[in-house]
PDB file of N, CA, C and O in Angstrom:
ATOM      1  N   MET F   1       0.818  -1.123   0.043  1.00 44.00           N
ATOM      2  CA  MET F   1      -0.057  -0.012  -0.117  1.00 44.00           C
ATOM      3  C   MET F   1       0.814   1.186  -0.067  1.00 44.00           C
ATOM      4  O   MET F   1       1.673   1.251   0.841  1.00 44.00           O
ATOM      5  N   SER F   2       0.655   2.132  -0.950  1.00 43.00           N
ATOM      6  CA  SER F   2       1.607   3.222  -1.097  1.00 43.00           C
ATOM      7  C   SER F   2       0.971   4.461   0.159  1.00 43.00           C
ATOM      8  O   SER F   2       0.016   4.350   0.611  1.00 43.00           O
ATOM      9  N   GLU F   3       2.017   5.289   0.387  1.00 44.00           N
ATOM     10  CA  GLU F   3       1.820   6.234   1.415  1.00 44.00           C
ATOM     11  C   GLU F   3       0.481   7.204   1.132  1.00 44.00           C
ATOM     12  O   GLU F   3      -0.338   7.361   1.803  1.00 44.00           O
ATOM     13  N   GLN F   4       0.339   7.440  -0.415  1.00 42.00           N
ATOM     14  CA  GLN F   4      -0.926   8.248  -0.729  1.00 42.00           C
ATOM     15  C   GLN F   4      -2.241   7.532  -0.435  1.00 42.00           C
ATOM     16  O   GLN F   4      -3.100   8.179  -0.496  1.00 42.00           O
ATOM     17  N   SER F   5      -2.223   6.174  -0.607  1.00 46.00           N
ATOM     18  CA  SER F   5      -3.424   5.448  -0.588  1.00 46.00           C
ATOM     19  C   SER F   5      -3.792   5.092   0.752  1.00 46.00           C
ATOM     20  O   SER F   5      -4.985   4.618   0.999  1.00 46.00           O
ATOM     21  N   LYS F   6      -3.011   5.498   1.752  1.00 58.00           N
ATOM     22  CA  LYS F   6      -3.275   5.228   3.043  1.00 58.00           C
ATOM     23  C   LYS F   6      -4.371   6.221   3.560  1.00 58.00           C
ATOM     24  O   LYS F   6      -4.144   7.291   3.123  1.00 58.00           O
ATOM     25  N   ASN F   7      -5.199   5.946   4.457  1.00 90.00           N
ATOM     26  CA  ASN F   7      -5.928   7.074   4.984  1.00 90.00           C
ATOM     27  C   ASN F   7      -5.466   7.753   6.176  1.00 90.00           C
ATOM     28  O   ASN F   7      -4.248   7.374   6.614  1.00 90.00           O
ATOM     29  N   PHE F   8      -5.910   8.880   6.534  1.00 92.00           N
ATOM     30  CA  PHE F   8      -5.279   9.699   7.589  1.00 92.00           C
ATOM     31  C   PHE F   8      -5.052   8.814   8.735  1.00 92.00           C
ATOM     32  O   PHE F   8      -4.006   9.159   9.409  1.00 92.00           O
ATOM     33  N   GLU F   9      -5.795   8.324   9.273  1.00 93.00           N
ATOM     34  CA  GLU F   9      -5.788   7.433  10.496  1.00 93.00           C
ATOM     35  C   GLU F   9      -4.613   6.455  10.502  1.00 93.00           C
ATOM     36  O   GLU F   9      -3.862   6.250  11.374  1.00 93.00           O
ATOM     37  N   GLN F  10      -4.527   5.714   9.325  1.00 94.00           N
ATOM     38  CA  GLN F  10      -3.353   4.458   9.138  1.00 94.00           C
ATOM     39  C   GLN F  10      -1.958   5.573   9.089  1.00 94.00           C
ATOM     40  O   GLN F  10      -1.154   4.967   9.772  1.00 94.00           O
ATOM     41  N   SER F  11      -1.980   6.566   8.413  1.00 93.00           N
ATOM     42  CA  SER F  11      -0.761   7.319   8.417  1.00 93.00           C
ATOM     43  C   SER F  11      -0.298   7.817   9.819  1.00 93.00           C
ATOM     44  O   SER F  11       0.818   7.804  10.091  1.00 93.00           O
ATOM     45  N   LEU F  12      -1.311   8.418  10.427  1.00 94.00           N
ATOM     46  CA  LEU F  12      -1.126   9.110  11.783  1.00 94.00           C
ATOM     47  C   LEU F  12      -0.623   7.894  12.777  1.00 94.00           C
ATOM     48  O   LEU F  12       0.313   8.040  13.508  1.00 94.00           O
ATOM     49  N   SER F  13      -1.131   6.600  12.794  1.00 95.00           N
ATOM     50  CA  SER F  13      -0.874   5.579  13.590  1.00 95.00           C
ATOM     51  C   SER F  13       0.503   5.086  13.301  1.00 95.00           C
ATOM     52  O   SER F  13       1.357   4.863  14.052  1.00 95.00           O
ATOM     53  N   ARG F  14       0.702   5.012  12.196  1.00 96.00           N
ATOM     54  CA  ARG F  14       2.193   4.484  11.616  1.00 96.00           C
ATOM     55  C   ARG F  14       3.333   5.642  11.965  1.00 96.00           C
ATOM     56  O   ARG F  14       4.344   5.137  12.436  1.00 96.00           O
ATOM     57  N   LEU F  15       2.888   6.852  11.922  1.00 96.00           N
ATOM     58  CA  LEU F  15       4.008   7.968  12.427  1.00 96.00           C
ATOM     59  C   LEU F  15       4.094   7.827  13.874  1.00 96.00           C
ATOM     60  O   LEU F  15       5.146   8.019  14.472  1.00 96.00           O
ATOM     61  N   ASP F  16       2.969   7.506  14.560  1.00 97.00           N
ATOM     62  CA  ASP F  16       2.953   7.050  16.003  1.00 97.00           C
ATOM     63  C   ASP F  16       4.064   6.145  16.394  1.00 97.00           C
ATOM     64  O   ASP F  16       4.987   6.328  17.189  1.00 97.00           O
ATOM     65  N   GLU F  17       3.818   5.137  15.651  1.00 97.00           N
ATOM     66  CA  GLU F  17       4.904   3.962  15.726  1.00 97.00           C
ATOM     67  C   GLU F  17       6.251   4.465  15.491  1.00 97.00           C
ATOM     68  O   GLU F  17       7.214   3.974  16.311  1.00 97.00           O
ATOM     69  N   ILE F  18       6.455   5.156  14.643  1.00 97.00           N
ATOM     70  CA  ILE F  18       7.882   5.473  14.150  1.00 97.00           C
ATOM     71  C   ILE F  18       8.430   6.409  15.397  1.00 97.00           C
ATOM     72  O   ILE F  18       9.620   6.264  15.731  1.00 97.00           O
ATOM     73  N   VAL F  19       7.914   7.221  15.841  1.00 97.00           N
ATOM     74  CA  VAL F  19       8.179   8.198  16.949  1.00 97.00           C
ATOM     75  C   VAL F  19       8.407   7.380  18.010  1.00 97.00           C
ATOM     76  O   VAL F  19       9.676   7.730  18.682  1.00 97.00           O
ATOM     77  N   LYS F  20       7.565   6.449  18.544  1.00 97.00           N
ATOM     78  CA  LYS F  20       7.828   5.751  19.695  1.00 97.00           C
ATOM     79  C   LYS F  20       9.225   4.947  19.410  1.00 97.00           C
ATOM     80  O   LYS F  20      10.135   4.895  20.524  1.00 97.00           O
ATOM     81  N   ARG F  21       9.395   4.257  18.382  1.00 96.00           N
ATOM     82  CA  ARG F  21      10.401   3.522  18.085  1.00 96.00           C
ATOM     83  C   ARG F  21      11.821   4.304  18.150  1.00 96.00           C
ATOM     84  O   ARG F  21      12.923   3.884  19.007  1.00 96.00           O
ATOM     85  N   MET F  22      11.860   5.521  17.508  1.00 95.00           N
ATOM     86  CA  MET F  22      12.840   6.369  17.598  1.00 95.00           C
ATOM     87  C   MET F  22      13.151   6.758  18.945  1.00 95.00           C
ATOM     88  O   MET F  22      14.284   7.015  19.409  1.00 95.00           O
ATOM     89  N   GLU F  23      12.198   7.245  19.774  1.00 96.00           N
ATOM     90  CA  GLU F  23      12.310   7.740  21.012  1.00 96.00           C
ATOM     91  C   GLU F  23      12.882   6.787  22.092  1.00 96.00           C
ATOM     92  O   GLU F  23      13.663   7.092  22.994  1.00 96.00           O
ATOM     93  N   ARG F  24      12.849   5.364  21.808  1.00 95.00           N
ATOM     94  CA  ARG F  24      13.323   4.443  22.727  1.00 95.00           C
ATOM     95  C   ARG F  24      14.783   4.644  22.550  1.00 95.00           C
ATOM     96  O   ARG F  24      15.697   4.345  23.307  1.00 95.00           O
ATOM     97  N   GLY F  25      15.553   4.990  21.382  1.00 92.00           N
ATOM     98  CA  GLY F  25      16.856   5.155  21.372  1.00 92.00           C
ATOM     99  C   GLY F  25      17.709   4.029  20.802  1.00 92.00           C
ATOM    100  O   GLY F  25      19.053   4.135  20.950  1.00 92.00           O
ATOM    101  N   ASP F  26      17.106   2.849  20.588  1.00 94.00           N
ATOM    102  CA  ASP F  26      17.705   1.608  20.289  1.00 94.00           C
ATOM    103  C   ASP F  26      17.900   1.584  18.714  1.00 94.00           C
ATOM    104  O   ASP F  26      18.259   0.140  18.326  1.00 94.00           O
ATOM    105  N   VAL F  27      17.462   2.251  17.983  1.00 95.00           N
ATOM    106  CA  VAL F  27      17.426   2.097  16.276  1.00 95.00           C
ATOM    107  C   VAL F  27      18.915   2.448  15.844  1.00 95.00           C
ATOM    108  O   VAL F  27      19.309   3.500  16.118  1.00 95.00           O
ATOM    109  N   PRO F  28      19.308   1.519  14.927  1.00 96.00           N
ATOM    110  CA  PRO F  28      20.663   1.558  14.257  1.00 96.00           C
ATOM    111  C   PRO F  28      20.411   2.973  13.526  1.00 96.00           C
ATOM    112  O   PRO F  28      19.378   3.283  12.892  1.00 96.00           O
ATOM    113  N   LEU F  29      21.576   3.838  13.325  1.00 96.00           N
ATOM    114  CA  LEU F  29      21.664   5.002  12.430  1.00 96.00           C
ATOM    115  C   LEU F  29      20.981   4.933  11.165  1.00 96.00           C
ATOM    116  O   LEU F  29      20.038   5.541  10.805  1.00 96.00           O
ATOM    117  N   GLN F  30      21.202   3.887  10.354  1.00 97.00           N
ATOM    118  CA  GLN F  30      20.824   3.801   9.010  1.00 97.00           C
ATOM    119  C   GLN F  30      19.223   3.473   9.143  1.00 97.00           C
ATOM    120  O   GLN F  30      18.533   4.036   8.264  1.00 97.00           O
ATOM    121  N   GLU F  31      18.749   2.749  10.086  1.00 97.00           N
ATOM    122  CA  GLU F  31      17.252   2.418  10.213  1.00 97.00           C
ATOM    123  C   GLU F  31      16.717   3.591  10.566  1.00 97.00           C
ATOM    124  O   GLU F  31      15.332   4.013  10.378  1.00 97.00           O
ATOM    125  N   ALA F  32      17.345   4.465  11.444  1.00 96.00           N
ATOM    126  CA  ALA F  32      16.620   5.681  12.058  1.00 96.00           C
ATOM    127  C   ALA F  32      16.585   6.772  10.850  1.00 96.00           C
ATOM    128  O   ALA F  32      15.601   7.361  10.887  1.00 96.00           O
ATOM    129  N   LEU F  33      17.487   6.490   9.970  1.00 97.00           N
ATOM    130  CA  LEU F  33      17.295   7.676   8.762  1.00 97.00           C
ATOM    131  C   LEU F  33      16.252   7.276   7.960  1.00 97.00           C
ATOM    132  O   LEU F  33      15.477   8.016   7.539  1.00 97.00           O
ATOM    133  N   GLN F  34      15.888   5.965   7.793  1.00 97.00           N
ATOM    134  CA  GLN F  34      14.951   5.295   7.017  1.00 97.00           C
ATOM    135  C   GLN F  34      13.736   5.653   7.521  1.00 97.00           C
ATOM    136  O   GLN F  34      12.765   5.983   7.122  1.00 97.00           O
ATOM    137  N   LEU F  35      13.604   5.502   8.787  1.00 97.00           N
ATOM    138  CA  LEU F  35      12.379   5.905   9.668  1.00 97.00           C
ATOM    139  C   LEU F  35      11.932   7.205   9.737  1.00 97.00           C
ATOM    140  O   LEU F  35      10.827   7.637   9.443  1.00 97.00           O
ATOM    141  N   PHE F  36      13.133   8.224   9.704  1.00 97.00           N
ATOM    142  CA  PHE F  36      12.837   9.588   9.678  1.00 97.00           C
ATOM    143  C   PHE F  36      12.384  10.052   8.254  1.00 97.00           C
ATOM    144  O   PHE F  36      11.360  10.726   8.239  1.00 97.00           O
ATOM    145  N   GLU F  37      12.939   9.278   7.282  1.00 98.00           N
ATOM    146  CA  GLU F  37      12.430   9.687   5.874  1.00 98.00           C
ATOM    147  C   GLU F  37      11.031   9.235   5.642  1.00 98.00           C
ATOM    148  O   GLU F  37      10.163  10.055   5.149  1.00 98.00           O
ATOM    149  N   GLU F  38      10.575   8.212   6.183  1.00 97.00           N
ATOM    150  CA  GLU F  38       9.216   7.653   6.179  1.00 97.00           C
ATOM    151  C   GLU F  38       8.149   8.632   6.848  1.00 97.00           C
ATOM    152  O   GLU F  38       7.282   8.870   6.357  1.00 97.00           O
ATOM    153  N   GLY F  39       8.694   9.026   7.899  1.00 97.00           N
ATOM    154  CA  GLY F  39       7.973   9.943   8.881  1.00 97.00           C
ATOM    155  C   GLY F  39       7.591  11.116   8.328  1.00 97.00           C
ATOM    156  O   GLY F  39       6.584  11.624   8.294  1.00 97.00           O
ATOM    157  N   THR F  40       8.586  11.722   7.548  1.00 97.00           N
ATOM    158  CA  THR F  40       8.348  13.136   7.080  1.00 97.00           C
ATOM    159  C   THR F  40       7.624  12.960   5.846  1.00 97.00           C
ATOM    160  O   THR F  40       6.772  13.931   5.681  1.00 97.00           O
ATOM    161  N   GLY F  41       7.573  12.045   5.205  1.00 96.00           N
ATOM    162  CA  GLY F  41       6.599  11.550   3.936  1.00 96.00           C
ATOM    163  C   GLY F  41       5.297  11.343   4.600  1.00 96.00           C
ATOM    164  O   GLY F  41       4.298  11.930   4.005  1.00 96.00           O
ATOM    165  N   LEU F  42       5.272  10.766   5.964  1.00 95.00           N
ATOM    166  CA  LEU F  42       3.633  10.563   6.257  1.00 95.00           C
ATOM    167  C   LEU F  42       3.075  12.067   6.906  1.00 95.00           C
ATOM    168  O   LEU F  42       2.060  12.297   6.636  1.00 95.00           O
ATOM    169  N   VAL F  43       4.077  12.801   7.589  1.00 96.00           N
ATOM    170  CA  VAL F  43       3.712  14.207   7.888  1.00 96.00           C
ATOM    171  C   VAL F  43       3.075  14.897   6.768  1.00 96.00           C
ATOM    172  O   VAL F  43       2.085  15.658   6.804  1.00 96.00           O
ATOM    173  N   ALA F  44       3.912  14.811   5.653  1.00 95.00           N
ATOM    174  CA  ALA F  44       3.354  15.609   4.484  1.00 95.00           C
ATOM    175  C   ALA F  44       2.067  15.208   3.943  1.00 95.00           C
ATOM    176  O   ALA F  44       1.146  15.859   3.623  1.00 95.00           O
ATOM    177  N   SER F  45       1.840  13.862   3.843  1.00 92.00           N
ATOM    178  CA  SER F  45       0.761  13.231   3.574  1.00 92.00           C
ATOM    179  C   SER F  45      -0.546  13.552   4.510  1.00 92.00           C
ATOM    180  O   SER F  45      -1.415  13.966   3.660  1.00 92.00           O
ATOM    181  N   CYS F  46      -0.294  13.628   5.728  1.00 93.00           N
ATOM    182  CA  CYS F  46      -1.288  14.007   6.832  1.00 93.00           C
ATOM    183  C   CYS F  46      -1.614  15.489   6.559  1.00 93.00           C
ATOM    184  O   CYS F  46      -2.844  15.854   6.503  1.00 93.00           O
ATOM    185  N   ASN F  47      -0.636  16.347   6.313  1.00 95.00           N
ATOM    186  CA  ASN F  47      -0.891  17.783   6.017  1.00 95.00           C
ATOM    187  C   ASN F  47      -1.894  17.959   4.805  1.00 95.00           C
ATOM    188  O   ASN F  47      -2.700  18.814   4.853  1.00 95.00           O
ATOM    189  N   GLN F  48      -1.399  17.226   3.836  1.00 92.00           N
ATOM    190  CA  GLN F  48      -2.249  17.327   2.464  1.00 92.00           C
ATOM    191  C   GLN F  48      -3.672  16.995   2.734  1.00 92.00           C
ATOM    192  O   GLN F  48      -4.688  17.584   2.295  1.00 92.00           O
ATOM    193  N   LEU F  49      -3.857  15.764   3.483  1.00 91.00           N
ATOM    194  CA  LEU F  49      -5.174  15.353   3.656  1.00 91.00           C
ATOM    195  C   LEU F  49      -6.024  16.300   4.653  1.00 91.00           C
ATOM    196  O   LEU F  49      -7.199  16.674   4.461  1.00 91.00           O
ATOM    197  N   LEU F  50      -5.448  16.940   5.647  1.00 91.00           N
ATOM    198  CA  LEU F  50      -6.069  17.933   6.421  1.00 91.00           C
ATOM    199  C   LEU F  50      -6.247  19.378   5.799  1.00 91.00           C
ATOM    200  O   LEU F  50      -7.214  19.831   5.803  1.00 91.00           O
ATOM    201  N   ASP F  51      -5.332  19.519   4.844  1.00 91.00           N
ATOM    202  CA  ASP F  51      -5.656  20.901   4.020  1.00 91.00           C
ATOM    203  C   ASP F  51      -6.739  20.622   3.100  1.00 91.00           C
ATOM    204  O   ASP F  51      -7.780  21.659   3.119  1.00 91.00           O
ATOM    205  N   GLU F  52      -6.909  19.501   2.629  1.00 87.00           N
ATOM    206  CA  GLU F  52      -8.072  19.122   1.669  1.00 87.00           C
ATOM    207  C   GLU F  52      -9.379  19.080   2.566  1.00 87.00           C
ATOM    208  O   GLU F  52     -10.351  19.626   2.195  1.00 87.00           O
ATOM    209  N   ALA F  53      -9.404  18.386   3.728  1.00 84.00           N
ATOM    210  CA  ALA F  53     -10.401  18.544   4.569  1.00 84.00           C
ATOM    211  C   ALA F  53     -10.930  20.043   4.917  1.00 84.00           C
ATOM    212  O   ALA F  53     -11.987  20.347   5.183  1.00 84.00           O
ATOM    213  N   GLU F  54      -9.736  20.694   5.303  1.00 82.00           N
ATOM    214  CA  GLU F  54     -10.215  22.177   5.651  1.00 82.00           C
ATOM    215  C   GLU F  54     -10.870  23.026   4.509  1.00 82.00           C
ATOM    216  O   GLU F  54     -11.807  23.689   4.854  1.00 82.00           O
ATOM    217  N   LEU F  55     -10.409  22.472   3.352  1.00 80.00           N
ATOM    218  CA  LEU F  55     -11.163  23.271   2.147  1.00 80.00           C
ATOM    219  C   LEU F  55     -12.482  23.001   2.096  1.00 80.00           C
ATOM    220  O   LEU F  55     -13.381  23.885   1.741  1.00 80.00           O
ATOM    221  N   LYS F  56     -12.848  21.598   2.404  1.00 79.00           N
ATOM    222  CA  LYS F  56     -14.135  21.239   2.095  1.00 79.00           C
ATOM    223  C   LYS F  56     -15.122  21.758   3.293  1.00 79.00           C
ATOM    224  O   LYS F  56     -16.224  22.245   3.253  1.00 79.00           O
ATOM    225  N   VAL F  57     -14.310  22.024   4.510  1.00 79.00           N
ATOM    226  CA  VAL F  57     -15.189  22.619   5.703  1.00 79.00           C
ATOM    227  C   VAL F  57     -15.366  24.126   5.442  1.00 79.00           C
ATOM    228  O   VAL F  57     -16.590  24.618   5.513  1.00 79.00           O
ATOM    229  N   VAL F  58     -14.485  24.698   4.927  1.00 73.00           N
ATOM    230  CA  VAL F  58     -14.625  26.260   4.535  1.00 73.00           C
ATOM    231  C   VAL F  58     -15.737  26.424   3.686  1.00 73.00           C
ATOM    232  O   VAL F  58     -16.317  27.595   3.676  1.00 73.00           O
ATOM    233  N   GLN F  59     -15.963  25.436   2.748  1.00 74.00           N
ATOM    234  CA  GLN F  59     -16.755  25.730   1.777  1.00 74.00           C
ATOM    235  C   GLN F  59     -18.359  25.550   2.298  1.00 74.00           C
ATOM    236  O   GLN F  59     -19.246  25.861   1.484  1.00 74.00           O
ATOM    237  N   LEU F  60     -18.340  24.980   3.619  1.00 73.00           N
ATOM    238  CA  LEU F  60     -19.719  25.077   4.034  1.00 73.00           C
ATOM    239  C   LEU F  60     -19.961  26.554   4.735  1.00 73.00           C
ATOM    240  O   LEU F  60     -19.349  26.936   5.734  1.00 73.00           O
ATOM    241  N   THR F  61     -20.888  27.193   4.236  1.00 68.00           N
ATOM    242  CA  THR F  61     -21.351  28.438   4.497  1.00 68.00           C
ATOM    243  C   THR F  61     -22.587  28.892   4.875  1.00 68.00           C
ATOM    244  O   THR F  61     -23.450  27.983   4.673  1.00 68.00           O
ATOM    245  N   LYS F  62     -23.015  29.740   5.742  1.00 65.00           N
ATOM    246  CA  LYS F  62     -24.200  30.065   5.960  1.00 65.00           C
ATOM    247  C   LYS F  62     -25.055  30.746   4.900  1.00 65.00           C
ATOM    248  O   LYS F  62     -24.468  31.520   4.153  1.00 65.00           O
ATOM    249  N   GLY F  63     -26.280  30.060   4.730  1.00 71.00           N
ATOM    250  CA  GLY F  63     -26.971  30.512   3.813  1.00 71.00           C
ATOM    251  C   GLY F  63     -27.788  31.951   4.247  1.00 71.00           C
ATOM    252  O   GLY F  63     -27.647  32.465   5.420  1.00 71.00           O
ATOM    253  N   ALA F  64     -28.656  32.267   3.319  1.00 73.00           N
ATOM    254  CA  ALA F  64     -29.397  33.773   3.838  1.00 73.00           C
ATOM    255  C   ALA F  64     -30.273  33.502   5.008  1.00 73.00           C
ATOM    256  O   ALA F  64     -30.539  34.425   5.861  1.00 73.00           O
ATOM    257  N   ASP F  65     -30.707  32.100   5.122  1.00 80.00           N
ATOM    258  CA  ASP F  65     -31.785  31.833   6.300  1.00 80.00           C
ATOM    259  C   ASP F  65     -30.737  31.469   7.380  1.00 80.00           C
ATOM    260  O   ASP F  65     -31.607  31.032   8.555  1.00 80.00           O
ATOM    261  N   GLY F  66     -29.596  31.519   7.536  1.00 69.00           N
ATOM    262  CA  GLY F  66     -28.624  31.219   8.732  1.00 69.00           C
ATOM    263  C   GLY F  66     -28.404  29.685   8.716  1.00 69.00           C
ATOM    264  O   GLY F  66     -27.588  29.291   9.675  1.00 69.00           O
ATOM    265  N   ASN F  67     -28.971  28.823   8.001  1.00 77.00           N
ATOM    266  CA  ASN F  67     -28.555  27.533   7.887  1.00 77.00           C
ATOM    267  C   ASN F  67     -27.295  27.088   7.126  1.00 77.00           C
ATOM    268  O   ASN F  67     -27.142  27.864   5.942  1.00 77.00           O
ATOM    269  N   PRO F  68     -26.681  26.185   7.465  1.00 71.00           N
ATOM    270  CA  PRO F  68     -25.431  25.852   6.711  1.00 71.00           C
ATOM    271  C   PRO F  68     -25.949  25.539   5.091  1.00 71.00           C
ATOM    272  O   PRO F  68     -26.891  24.902   5.019  1.00 71.00           O
ATOM    273  N   GLN F  69     -24.975  25.860   4.365  1.00 75.00           N
ATOM    274  CA  GLN F  69     -25.247  25.749   3.036  1.00 75.00           C
ATOM    275  C   GLN F  69     -23.922  25.256   2.337  1.00 75.00           C
ATOM    276  O   GLN F  69     -23.039  25.804   2.384  1.00 75.00           O
ATOM    277  N   GLU F  70     -24.143  24.205   1.597  1.00 72.00           N
ATOM    278  CA  GLU F  70     -22.817  23.640   1.061  1.00 72.00           C
ATOM    279  C   GLU F  70     -22.450  24.348  -0.473  1.00 72.00           C
ATOM    280  O   GLU F  70     -23.403  24.403  -1.241  1.00 72.00           O
ATOM    281  N   THR F  71     -21.327  24.593  -0.747  1.00 71.00           N
ATOM    282  CA  THR F  71     -20.968  25.067  -2.018  1.00 71.00           C
ATOM    283  C   THR F  71     -20.357  24.107  -2.863  1.00 71.00           C
ATOM    284  O   THR F  71     -19.742  23.349  -2.245  1.00 71.00           O
ATOM    285  N   VAL F  72     -20.253  24.279  -4.066  1.00 72.00           N
ATOM    286  CA  VAL F  72     -19.594  23.294  -4.774  1.00 72.00           C
ATOM    287  C   VAL F  72     -18.254  23.435  -4.707  1.00 72.00           C
ATOM    288  O   VAL F  72     -17.424  24.467  -4.824  1.00 72.00           O
ATOM    289  N   PHE F  73     -17.438  22.227  -4.622  1.00 68.00           N
ATOM    290  CA  PHE F  73     -16.049  21.953  -4.213  1.00 68.00           C
ATOM    291  C   PHE F  73     -15.383  21.754  -5.672  1.00 68.00           C
ATOM    292  O   PHE F  73     -15.773  20.789  -6.384  1.00 68.00           O
ATOM    293  N   THR F  74     -14.518  22.755  -5.991  1.00 72.00           N
ATOM    294  CA  THR F  74     -13.744  22.465  -7.154  1.00 72.00           C
ATOM    295  C   THR F  74     -12.262  22.074  -6.931  1.00 72.00           C
ATOM    296  O   THR F  74     -11.847  22.724  -6.084  1.00 72.00           O
ATOM    297  N   ASP F  75     -11.786  21.276  -7.714  1.00 70.00           N
ATOM    298  CA  ASP F  75     -10.319  20.897  -7.366  1.00 70.00           C
ATOM    299  C   ASP F  75      -9.421  21.562  -8.252  1.00 70.00           C
ATOM    300  O   ASP F  75      -8.916  21.072  -9.302  1.00 70.00           O
ATOM    301  N   GLU F  76      -9.075  23.010  -7.793  1.00 64.00           N
ATOM    302  CA  GLU F  76      -8.260  24.009  -8.751  1.00 64.00           C
ATOM    303  C   GLU F  76      -7.142  23.926  -8.151  1.00 64.00           C
ATOM    304  O   GLU F  76      -6.876  24.260  -7.008  1.00 64.00           O
TER     305      GLU F  76
END
């Protein structure tokens, strides 16, 4: 499964595993670098997913009657 196909929760869970493992301090340098690289990729992926979610939420606006009104989401 590629990093992009993982959902937010899976990515966050894996990132948590990486942090805990590195915090123990018993990871060899080469493996630590690989874990760090994977972690930075996961952070970027999570940030992108959060940005997309934020865009969708922002597009929910109040209509003239004060009730939430959804606007069309365009992927520009």
